[in-house]
Short mmCIF file of N, CA and C in Angstrom, two decimals:
data_model
loop_
_atom_site.label_atom_id
_atom_site.label_comp_id
_atom_site.label_asym_id
_atom_site.label_seq_id
_atom_site.Cartn_x
_atom_site.Cartn_y
_atom_site.Cartn_z
N MET A 1 81.72 47.57 27.37
CA MET A 1 80.54 47.17 26.61
C MET A 1 80.58 47.73 25.18
N LEU A 2 81.18 48.91 24.99
CA LEU A 2 81.24 49.49 23.64
C LEU A 2 81.97 48.56 22.68
N PHE A 3 83.08 47.97 23.14
CA PHE A 3 83.81 47.06 22.26
C PHE A 3 82.98 45.81 21.95
N ASP A 4 82.23 45.33 22.94
CA ASP A 4 81.36 44.17 22.72
C ASP A 4 80.28 44.50 21.69
N MET A 5 79.74 45.71 21.78
CA MET A 5 78.73 46.14 20.81
C MET A 5 79.35 46.21 19.41
N PHE A 6 80.53 46.82 19.32
CA PHE A 6 81.23 46.92 18.04
C PHE A 6 81.49 45.52 17.48
N LYS A 7 82.01 44.64 18.32
CA LYS A 7 82.36 43.28 17.90
C LYS A 7 81.12 42.51 17.42
N THR A 8 80.02 42.66 18.13
CA THR A 8 78.79 41.96 17.74
C THR A 8 78.32 42.42 16.37
N PHE A 9 78.26 43.73 16.16
CA PHE A 9 77.79 44.24 14.87
C PHE A 9 78.83 44.04 13.77
N PHE A 10 80.10 44.00 14.12
CA PHE A 10 81.14 43.69 13.13
C PHE A 10 80.94 42.27 12.62
N LYS A 11 80.66 41.36 13.54
CA LYS A 11 80.42 39.96 13.16
C LYS A 11 79.21 39.86 12.24
N VAL A 12 78.16 40.56 12.58
CA VAL A 12 76.95 40.56 11.74
C VAL A 12 77.30 41.13 10.36
N GLY A 13 77.99 42.25 10.32
CA GLY A 13 78.35 42.88 9.06
C GLY A 13 79.30 42.04 8.22
N ALA A 14 80.18 41.31 8.88
CA ALA A 14 81.19 40.53 8.16
C ALA A 14 80.64 39.23 7.58
N PHE A 15 79.67 38.64 8.25
CA PHE A 15 79.23 37.31 7.84
C PHE A 15 77.83 37.27 7.24
N THR A 16 77.31 38.41 6.86
CA THR A 16 76.00 38.45 6.23
C THR A 16 76.15 38.98 4.81
N ILE A 17 75.76 38.15 3.87
CA ILE A 17 75.80 38.55 2.47
C ILE A 17 74.37 38.82 2.04
N GLY A 18 74.15 39.92 1.34
CA GLY A 18 72.82 40.17 0.81
C GLY A 18 72.20 41.46 1.30
N GLY A 19 72.91 42.23 2.08
CA GLY A 19 72.39 43.53 2.48
C GLY A 19 71.59 43.49 3.77
N GLY A 20 70.94 44.62 4.04
CA GLY A 20 70.28 44.84 5.31
C GLY A 20 69.21 43.85 5.68
N TYR A 21 68.31 43.53 4.74
CA TYR A 21 67.22 42.62 5.07
C TYR A 21 67.74 41.23 5.39
N ALA A 22 68.82 40.82 4.75
CA ALA A 22 69.41 39.52 5.06
C ALA A 22 70.06 39.53 6.44
N MET A 23 70.42 40.71 6.94
CA MET A 23 71.05 40.82 8.26
C MET A 23 70.04 40.76 9.41
N ILE A 24 68.79 41.06 9.14
CA ILE A 24 67.80 41.20 10.21
C ILE A 24 67.72 39.96 11.11
N PRO A 25 67.57 38.73 10.55
CA PRO A 25 67.48 37.59 11.47
C PRO A 25 68.74 37.37 12.29
N ILE A 26 69.88 37.71 11.71
CA ILE A 26 71.15 37.53 12.43
C ILE A 26 71.28 38.58 13.53
N ILE A 27 70.92 39.82 13.22
CA ILE A 27 70.94 40.87 14.24
C ILE A 27 69.98 40.50 15.37
N GLN A 28 68.80 40.03 15.01
CA GLN A 28 67.82 39.66 16.02
C GLN A 28 68.36 38.56 16.93
N LYS A 29 68.95 37.55 16.34
CA LYS A 29 69.49 36.45 17.13
C LYS A 29 70.57 36.95 18.09
N GLU A 30 71.43 37.83 17.60
CA GLU A 30 72.52 38.33 18.43
C GLU A 30 72.04 39.24 19.56
N ILE A 31 71.24 40.26 19.21
CA ILE A 31 70.93 41.27 20.23
C ILE A 31 69.72 40.95 21.08
N VAL A 32 68.80 40.13 20.55
CA VAL A 32 67.62 39.77 21.33
C VAL A 32 67.84 38.44 22.05
N ASP A 33 68.24 37.41 21.31
CA ASP A 33 68.35 36.07 21.88
C ASP A 33 69.66 35.86 22.65
N ASN A 34 70.79 36.16 22.00
CA ASN A 34 72.08 35.86 22.63
C ASN A 34 72.49 36.87 23.70
N LYS A 35 72.39 38.16 23.38
CA LYS A 35 72.89 39.20 24.29
C LYS A 35 71.82 39.74 25.24
N ASN A 36 70.55 39.57 24.88
CA ASN A 36 69.44 40.12 25.68
C ASN A 36 69.57 41.63 25.90
N TRP A 37 70.04 42.33 24.88
CA TRP A 37 70.20 43.77 25.00
C TRP A 37 68.85 44.48 24.88
N ILE A 38 67.96 43.93 24.05
CA ILE A 38 66.63 44.51 23.91
C ILE A 38 65.61 43.38 23.83
N LYS A 39 64.36 43.72 24.07
CA LYS A 39 63.28 42.73 24.00
C LYS A 39 62.79 42.59 22.56
N GLU A 40 62.12 41.48 22.30
CA GLU A 40 61.66 41.19 20.95
C GLU A 40 60.68 42.25 20.43
N GLU A 41 59.79 42.74 21.30
CA GLU A 41 58.83 43.76 20.89
C GLU A 41 59.56 45.04 20.49
N GLU A 42 60.59 45.40 21.25
CA GLU A 42 61.39 46.59 20.92
C GLU A 42 62.07 46.40 19.58
N PHE A 43 62.55 45.18 19.33
CA PHE A 43 63.24 44.91 18.07
C PHE A 43 62.30 45.12 16.89
N LEU A 44 61.06 44.66 17.02
CA LEU A 44 60.09 44.86 15.94
C LEU A 44 59.82 46.35 15.72
N ASP A 45 59.75 47.11 16.82
CA ASP A 45 59.57 48.56 16.69
C ASP A 45 60.78 49.20 16.00
N ILE A 46 61.97 48.75 16.37
CA ILE A 46 63.19 49.29 15.76
C ILE A 46 63.21 48.98 14.26
N ILE A 47 62.78 47.78 13.88
CA ILE A 47 62.73 47.42 12.46
C ILE A 47 61.75 48.35 11.73
N ALA A 48 60.58 48.57 12.33
CA ALA A 48 59.58 49.43 11.69
C ALA A 48 60.11 50.85 11.49
N VAL A 49 60.74 51.41 12.51
CA VAL A 49 61.28 52.76 12.40
C VAL A 49 62.45 52.79 11.42
N SER A 50 63.27 51.76 11.44
CA SER A 50 64.44 51.70 10.54
C SER A 50 64.02 51.63 9.09
N GLN A 51 62.92 50.94 8.81
CA GLN A 51 62.44 50.84 7.44
C GLN A 51 61.93 52.19 6.94
N GLY A 52 61.37 52.98 7.84
CA GLY A 52 60.83 54.27 7.45
C GLY A 52 61.86 55.38 7.45
N SER A 53 63.06 55.09 7.91
CA SER A 53 64.13 56.09 7.97
C SER A 53 65.01 55.98 6.74
N PRO A 54 65.58 57.10 6.30
CA PRO A 54 66.48 57.02 5.14
C PRO A 54 67.74 56.24 5.48
N GLY A 55 68.24 55.51 4.52
CA GLY A 55 69.48 54.77 4.71
C GLY A 55 69.23 53.27 4.79
N PRO A 56 70.32 52.52 4.79
CA PRO A 56 70.21 51.06 4.84
C PRO A 56 69.62 50.60 6.18
N ILE A 57 68.75 49.62 6.13
CA ILE A 57 68.04 49.18 7.33
C ILE A 57 68.99 48.64 8.40
N ALA A 58 70.02 47.90 8.01
CA ALA A 58 70.94 47.33 9.00
C ALA A 58 71.70 48.44 9.73
N VAL A 59 72.07 49.48 9.01
CA VAL A 59 72.76 50.61 9.64
C VAL A 59 71.81 51.34 10.57
N ASN A 60 70.58 51.54 10.14
CA ASN A 60 69.59 52.20 10.99
C ASN A 60 69.32 51.40 12.26
N VAL A 61 69.21 50.08 12.13
CA VAL A 61 69.01 49.23 13.31
C VAL A 61 70.19 49.36 14.25
N SER A 62 71.40 49.33 13.71
CA SER A 62 72.58 49.43 14.57
C SER A 62 72.64 50.78 15.28
N ILE A 63 72.22 51.84 14.61
CA ILE A 63 72.19 53.16 15.23
C ILE A 63 71.19 53.16 16.39
N PHE A 64 69.99 52.66 16.14
CA PHE A 64 68.96 52.65 17.19
C PHE A 64 69.39 51.81 18.39
N VAL A 65 69.91 50.62 18.13
CA VAL A 65 70.32 49.74 19.23
C VAL A 65 71.47 50.36 20.00
N GLY A 66 72.47 50.85 19.29
CA GLY A 66 73.62 51.46 19.95
C GLY A 66 73.23 52.67 20.78
N TYR A 67 72.36 53.50 20.23
CA TYR A 67 71.92 54.70 20.95
C TYR A 67 71.11 54.32 22.19
N LYS A 68 70.28 53.32 22.06
CA LYS A 68 69.48 52.87 23.20
C LYS A 68 70.37 52.35 24.33
N LEU A 69 71.42 51.65 23.96
CA LEU A 69 72.27 51.03 24.98
C LEU A 69 73.29 52.00 25.58
N LYS A 70 73.95 52.81 24.74
CA LYS A 70 75.04 53.65 25.23
C LYS A 70 75.08 55.04 24.63
N GLY A 71 73.95 55.54 24.16
CA GLY A 71 73.91 56.89 23.63
C GLY A 71 74.69 57.03 22.34
N PHE A 72 75.25 58.23 22.13
CA PHE A 72 75.96 58.53 20.89
C PHE A 72 77.15 57.60 20.67
N LYS A 73 77.92 57.33 21.71
CA LYS A 73 79.09 56.44 21.57
C LYS A 73 78.66 55.04 21.17
N GLY A 74 77.55 54.57 21.72
CA GLY A 74 77.03 53.26 21.35
C GLY A 74 76.57 53.22 19.91
N ALA A 75 75.88 54.28 19.48
CA ALA A 75 75.43 54.36 18.09
C ALA A 75 76.61 54.34 17.15
N LEU A 76 77.65 55.07 17.49
CA LEU A 76 78.86 55.11 16.66
C LEU A 76 79.55 53.76 16.61
N ALA A 77 79.69 53.11 17.76
CA ALA A 77 80.34 51.79 17.82
C ALA A 77 79.58 50.76 16.99
N CYS A 78 78.26 50.73 17.14
CA CYS A 78 77.44 49.75 16.39
C CYS A 78 77.44 50.05 14.90
N THR A 79 77.38 51.32 14.54
CA THR A 79 77.37 51.69 13.13
C THR A 79 78.70 51.34 12.47
N LEU A 80 79.79 51.64 13.14
CA LEU A 80 81.10 51.26 12.60
C LEU A 80 81.22 49.74 12.49
N GLY A 81 80.72 49.04 13.48
CA GLY A 81 80.75 47.58 13.44
C GLY A 81 79.98 47.03 12.26
N THR A 82 78.86 47.64 11.94
CA THR A 82 78.03 47.16 10.83
C THR A 82 78.64 47.51 9.48
N THR A 83 79.19 48.70 9.34
CA THR A 83 79.63 49.17 8.02
C THR A 83 81.09 48.86 7.68
N LEU A 84 81.93 48.75 8.69
CA LEU A 84 83.35 48.54 8.43
C LEU A 84 83.65 47.25 7.65
N PRO A 85 83.02 46.12 7.98
CA PRO A 85 83.32 44.91 7.19
C PRO A 85 82.98 45.08 5.72
N SER A 86 81.84 45.67 5.42
CA SER A 86 81.46 45.87 4.01
C SER A 86 82.45 46.78 3.31
N PHE A 87 82.84 47.85 3.99
CA PHE A 87 83.82 48.78 3.41
C PHE A 87 85.13 48.06 3.10
N LEU A 88 85.62 47.29 4.06
CA LEU A 88 86.89 46.58 3.86
C LEU A 88 86.78 45.53 2.76
N ILE A 89 85.67 44.80 2.74
CA ILE A 89 85.48 43.77 1.72
C ILE A 89 85.38 44.40 0.33
N ILE A 90 84.63 45.49 0.22
CA ILE A 90 84.50 46.16 -1.08
C ILE A 90 85.84 46.73 -1.53
N LEU A 91 86.59 47.28 -0.59
CA LEU A 91 87.92 47.79 -0.91
C LEU A 91 88.81 46.67 -1.44
N LEU A 92 88.77 45.52 -0.77
CA LEU A 92 89.56 44.37 -1.21
C LEU A 92 89.10 43.89 -2.58
N ILE A 93 87.81 43.76 -2.76
CA ILE A 93 87.28 43.29 -4.04
C ILE A 93 87.64 44.27 -5.16
N ALA A 94 87.51 45.55 -4.88
CA ALA A 94 87.82 46.55 -5.91
C ALA A 94 89.27 46.48 -6.34
N THR A 95 90.15 46.19 -5.39
CA THR A 95 91.57 46.14 -5.75
C THR A 95 91.95 44.82 -6.43
N VAL A 96 91.24 43.74 -6.12
CA VAL A 96 91.61 42.42 -6.64
C VAL A 96 90.68 41.95 -7.76
N PHE A 97 89.41 42.25 -7.65
CA PHE A 97 88.41 41.71 -8.55
C PHE A 97 88.66 42.07 -10.01
N PHE A 98 89.14 43.26 -10.26
CA PHE A 98 89.34 43.71 -11.63
C PHE A 98 90.20 42.73 -12.41
N GLN A 99 91.17 42.13 -11.74
CA GLN A 99 92.06 41.18 -12.40
C GLN A 99 91.36 39.86 -12.73
N PHE A 100 90.34 39.50 -11.93
CA PHE A 100 89.70 38.20 -12.08
C PHE A 100 88.24 38.28 -12.52
N ARG A 101 87.81 39.42 -13.03
CA ARG A 101 86.40 39.63 -13.31
C ARG A 101 85.84 38.67 -14.35
N ASN A 102 86.63 38.16 -15.25
CA ASN A 102 86.15 37.25 -16.29
C ASN A 102 86.45 35.78 -15.98
N ASN A 103 86.89 35.50 -14.78
CA ASN A 103 87.20 34.13 -14.38
C ASN A 103 85.89 33.35 -14.20
N PRO A 104 85.76 32.21 -14.87
CA PRO A 104 84.49 31.45 -14.79
C PRO A 104 84.19 30.95 -13.37
N ILE A 105 85.19 30.66 -12.60
CA ILE A 105 84.97 30.20 -11.23
C ILE A 105 84.37 31.32 -10.38
N ILE A 106 84.89 32.52 -10.52
CA ILE A 106 84.37 33.68 -9.79
C ILE A 106 82.92 33.93 -10.19
N GLU A 107 82.62 33.85 -11.48
CA GLU A 107 81.25 34.04 -11.95
C GLU A 107 80.31 33.01 -11.34
N LYS A 108 80.75 31.75 -11.25
CA LYS A 108 79.92 30.69 -10.67
C LYS A 108 79.73 30.89 -9.17
N VAL A 109 80.75 31.40 -8.49
CA VAL A 109 80.61 31.68 -7.06
C VAL A 109 79.51 32.70 -6.84
N PHE A 110 79.52 33.77 -7.61
CA PHE A 110 78.49 34.80 -7.47
C PHE A 110 77.10 34.28 -7.86
N LEU A 111 77.03 33.40 -8.85
CA LEU A 111 75.75 32.79 -9.19
C LEU A 111 75.25 31.90 -8.06
N GLY A 112 76.15 31.25 -7.36
CA GLY A 112 75.78 30.39 -6.24
C GLY A 112 75.34 31.16 -5.01
N ILE A 113 75.84 32.36 -4.85
CA ILE A 113 75.49 33.19 -3.69
C ILE A 113 74.08 33.75 -3.81
N ARG A 114 73.63 34.02 -4.99
CA ARG A 114 72.31 34.66 -5.20
C ARG A 114 71.16 33.92 -4.50
N PRO A 115 71.01 32.60 -4.68
CA PRO A 115 69.90 31.92 -4.00
C PRO A 115 70.00 32.00 -2.47
N ALA A 116 71.21 31.98 -1.96
CA ALA A 116 71.37 32.11 -0.50
C ALA A 116 70.91 33.47 -0.02
N VAL A 117 71.18 34.50 -0.78
CA VAL A 117 70.74 35.86 -0.42
C VAL A 117 69.22 35.93 -0.44
N VAL A 118 68.60 35.37 -1.47
CA VAL A 118 67.13 35.35 -1.54
C VAL A 118 66.57 34.60 -0.34
N ALA A 119 67.17 33.48 0.02
CA ALA A 119 66.70 32.70 1.18
C ALA A 119 66.82 33.50 2.47
N LEU A 120 67.89 34.25 2.64
CA LEU A 120 68.05 35.08 3.84
C LEU A 120 66.98 36.17 3.91
N ILE A 121 66.67 36.78 2.78
CA ILE A 121 65.64 37.82 2.76
C ILE A 121 64.26 37.22 3.05
N VAL A 122 63.96 36.08 2.44
CA VAL A 122 62.68 35.41 2.71
C VAL A 122 62.59 35.03 4.18
N SER A 123 63.68 34.57 4.75
CA SER A 123 63.71 34.22 6.17
C SER A 123 63.40 35.43 7.04
N ALA A 124 63.97 36.57 6.70
CA ALA A 124 63.72 37.80 7.47
C ALA A 124 62.26 38.20 7.38
N VAL A 125 61.69 38.14 6.17
CA VAL A 125 60.28 38.49 6.00
C VAL A 125 59.40 37.53 6.80
N TYR A 126 59.69 36.25 6.73
CA TYR A 126 58.91 35.25 7.46
C TYR A 126 58.97 35.47 8.97
N GLN A 127 60.18 35.69 9.49
CA GLN A 127 60.34 35.91 10.93
C GLN A 127 59.58 37.16 11.39
N LEU A 128 59.68 38.23 10.63
CA LEU A 128 58.98 39.46 11.00
C LEU A 128 57.47 39.28 10.90
N ALA A 129 57.01 38.62 9.85
CA ALA A 129 55.56 38.41 9.68
C ALA A 129 55.01 37.54 10.80
N LYS A 130 55.75 36.52 11.16
CA LYS A 130 55.30 35.59 12.20
C LYS A 130 55.13 36.30 13.54
N LYS A 131 56.00 37.24 13.83
CA LYS A 131 55.99 37.92 15.12
C LYS A 131 55.18 39.21 15.11
N SER A 132 54.68 39.61 13.95
CA SER A 132 53.95 40.87 13.84
C SER A 132 52.46 40.74 14.07
N LYS A 133 51.99 39.57 14.40
CA LYS A 133 50.57 39.34 14.70
C LYS A 133 49.69 39.79 13.54
N PHE A 134 50.00 39.29 12.35
CA PHE A 134 49.22 39.62 11.17
C PHE A 134 47.83 39.02 11.25
N ASN A 135 46.86 39.77 10.75
CA ASN A 135 45.52 39.23 10.57
C ASN A 135 45.21 39.34 9.08
N TYR A 136 44.03 38.91 8.67
CA TYR A 136 43.70 38.92 7.23
C TYR A 136 43.70 40.32 6.64
N LYS A 137 43.29 41.30 7.43
CA LYS A 137 43.27 42.68 6.94
C LYS A 137 44.69 43.16 6.62
N LYS A 138 45.62 42.91 7.53
CA LYS A 138 47.01 43.35 7.32
C LYS A 138 47.67 42.58 6.17
N ILE A 139 47.37 41.29 6.08
CA ILE A 139 47.91 40.50 4.98
C ILE A 139 47.36 41.01 3.65
N SER A 140 46.07 41.33 3.61
CA SER A 140 45.45 41.85 2.39
C SER A 140 46.11 43.16 1.96
N ILE A 141 46.34 44.05 2.92
CA ILE A 141 46.99 45.33 2.61
C ILE A 141 48.38 45.08 2.05
N SER A 142 49.12 44.15 2.64
CA SER A 142 50.47 43.83 2.18
C SER A 142 50.45 43.29 0.76
N VAL A 143 49.54 42.37 0.48
CA VAL A 143 49.46 41.76 -0.85
C VAL A 143 49.04 42.81 -1.89
N ILE A 144 48.04 43.61 -1.56
CA ILE A 144 47.59 44.65 -2.49
C ILE A 144 48.71 45.64 -2.78
N THR A 145 49.44 46.03 -1.74
CA THR A 145 50.56 46.95 -1.92
C THR A 145 51.62 46.35 -2.84
N ALA A 146 51.97 45.08 -2.61
CA ALA A 146 52.97 44.42 -3.46
C ALA A 146 52.48 44.35 -4.91
N LEU A 147 51.21 44.04 -5.10
CA LEU A 147 50.66 43.96 -6.46
C LEU A 147 50.67 45.32 -7.15
N LEU A 148 50.35 46.39 -6.40
CA LEU A 148 50.38 47.74 -6.98
C LEU A 148 51.80 48.11 -7.42
N ILE A 149 52.77 47.74 -6.62
CA ILE A 149 54.16 48.06 -6.97
C ILE A 149 54.60 47.27 -8.19
N VAL A 150 54.31 45.96 -8.20
CA VAL A 150 54.81 45.09 -9.27
C VAL A 150 54.08 45.32 -10.59
N PHE A 151 52.73 45.35 -10.54
CA PHE A 151 51.98 45.36 -11.79
C PHE A 151 51.62 46.75 -12.30
N LEU A 152 51.48 47.73 -11.41
CA LEU A 152 51.12 49.07 -11.85
C LEU A 152 52.30 50.05 -11.76
N SER A 153 53.43 49.55 -11.31
CA SER A 153 54.66 50.36 -11.18
C SER A 153 54.45 51.63 -10.37
N ILE A 154 53.61 51.53 -9.33
CA ILE A 154 53.41 52.67 -8.43
C ILE A 154 54.61 52.73 -7.49
N SER A 155 55.12 53.92 -7.32
CA SER A 155 56.29 54.10 -6.46
C SER A 155 55.98 53.72 -5.02
N PRO A 156 56.85 52.94 -4.38
CA PRO A 156 56.63 52.59 -2.97
C PRO A 156 56.54 53.82 -2.07
N ILE A 157 57.17 54.91 -2.47
CA ILE A 157 57.13 56.13 -1.67
C ILE A 157 55.69 56.62 -1.53
N TYR A 158 54.94 56.62 -2.64
CA TYR A 158 53.54 57.05 -2.58
C TYR A 158 52.72 56.12 -1.68
N LEU A 159 52.97 54.84 -1.79
CA LEU A 159 52.22 53.88 -0.99
C LEU A 159 52.56 54.00 0.50
N ILE A 160 53.82 54.29 0.80
CA ILE A 160 54.22 54.52 2.21
C ILE A 160 53.52 55.76 2.74
N LEU A 161 53.51 56.83 1.95
CA LEU A 161 52.82 58.05 2.38
C LEU A 161 51.32 57.81 2.56
N ILE A 162 50.70 57.11 1.63
CA ILE A 162 49.27 56.80 1.74
C ILE A 162 49.03 55.94 2.98
N GLY A 163 49.89 54.96 3.21
CA GLY A 163 49.76 54.09 4.39
C GLY A 163 49.91 54.87 5.68
N GLY A 164 50.87 55.77 5.73
CA GLY A 164 51.07 56.59 6.93
C GLY A 164 49.90 57.50 7.21
N ILE A 165 49.43 58.18 6.18
CA ILE A 165 48.28 59.08 6.33
C ILE A 165 47.03 58.27 6.70
N GLY A 166 46.84 57.15 6.02
CA GLY A 166 45.70 56.29 6.32
C GLY A 166 45.73 55.79 7.75
N SER A 167 46.90 55.43 8.22
CA SER A 167 47.04 54.94 9.60
C SER A 167 46.73 56.04 10.61
N ILE A 168 47.22 57.23 10.35
CA ILE A 168 46.94 58.36 11.25
C ILE A 168 45.44 58.62 11.30
N LEU A 169 44.80 58.68 10.14
CA LEU A 169 43.36 58.92 10.10
C LEU A 169 42.58 57.80 10.78
N TYR A 170 42.99 56.56 10.53
CA TYR A 170 42.30 55.41 11.12
C TYR A 170 42.37 55.45 12.64
N TYR A 171 43.57 55.64 13.18
CA TYR A 171 43.71 55.62 14.63
C TYR A 171 43.14 56.88 15.29
N LYS A 172 43.15 57.99 14.58
CA LYS A 172 42.52 59.20 15.11
C LYS A 172 41.00 59.00 15.19
N ASN A 173 40.43 58.41 14.14
CA ASN A 173 39.00 58.12 14.11
C ASN A 173 38.64 57.08 15.19
N LYS A 174 39.47 56.07 15.34
CA LYS A 174 39.24 55.03 16.35
C LYS A 174 39.28 55.61 17.75
N GLU A 175 40.23 56.53 17.98
CA GLU A 175 40.37 57.18 19.27
C GLU A 175 39.13 58.04 19.57
N THR A 176 38.63 58.73 18.56
CA THR A 176 37.43 59.57 18.71
C THR A 176 36.21 58.70 19.04
N GLU A 177 36.07 57.56 18.37
CA GLU A 177 34.94 56.66 18.64
C GLU A 177 34.97 56.08 20.04
N GLU A 178 36.18 55.81 20.54
CA GLU A 178 36.31 55.23 21.89
C GLU A 178 35.93 56.22 22.98
N LYS A 179 36.05 57.52 22.69
CA LYS A 179 35.70 58.55 23.68
C LYS A 179 34.22 58.72 23.70
#
């Protein structure tokens, strides 16, 4: 099973352009839908924890999934599967790209890839939002947070901390009221 885990995450890492958020729908399809390694609710929890953890989200997801399935060896296999393709591709590009960096065809290829990357990220956001049971309050918080980041240049770190503290206080107060 370790090799299957490595192979699955290697495939995800090799065929996803655009970074971690672009990988989310592909990882979900592979590990939730195709392999049935984890349930959809668990996947959403893994995404939430991975976003709050330091490091790239796709690597964090692979660590969580691998550890859940096969402990440390599983985490290592999945992490290597996710990161090895990028490492090899970057190594190849670094050795070859320098010679062709001013080639107009190469420049157009990279310009053509950009919209596909944006579409993959939008797809990931849409899939997560659809399954997260958003209500108007949660959507409002998301929109206000995005506006604060974009227009007031408030660091996302402060907003994450405020959101975490606010959530703790909210649920602690809710728990007290229920008693």
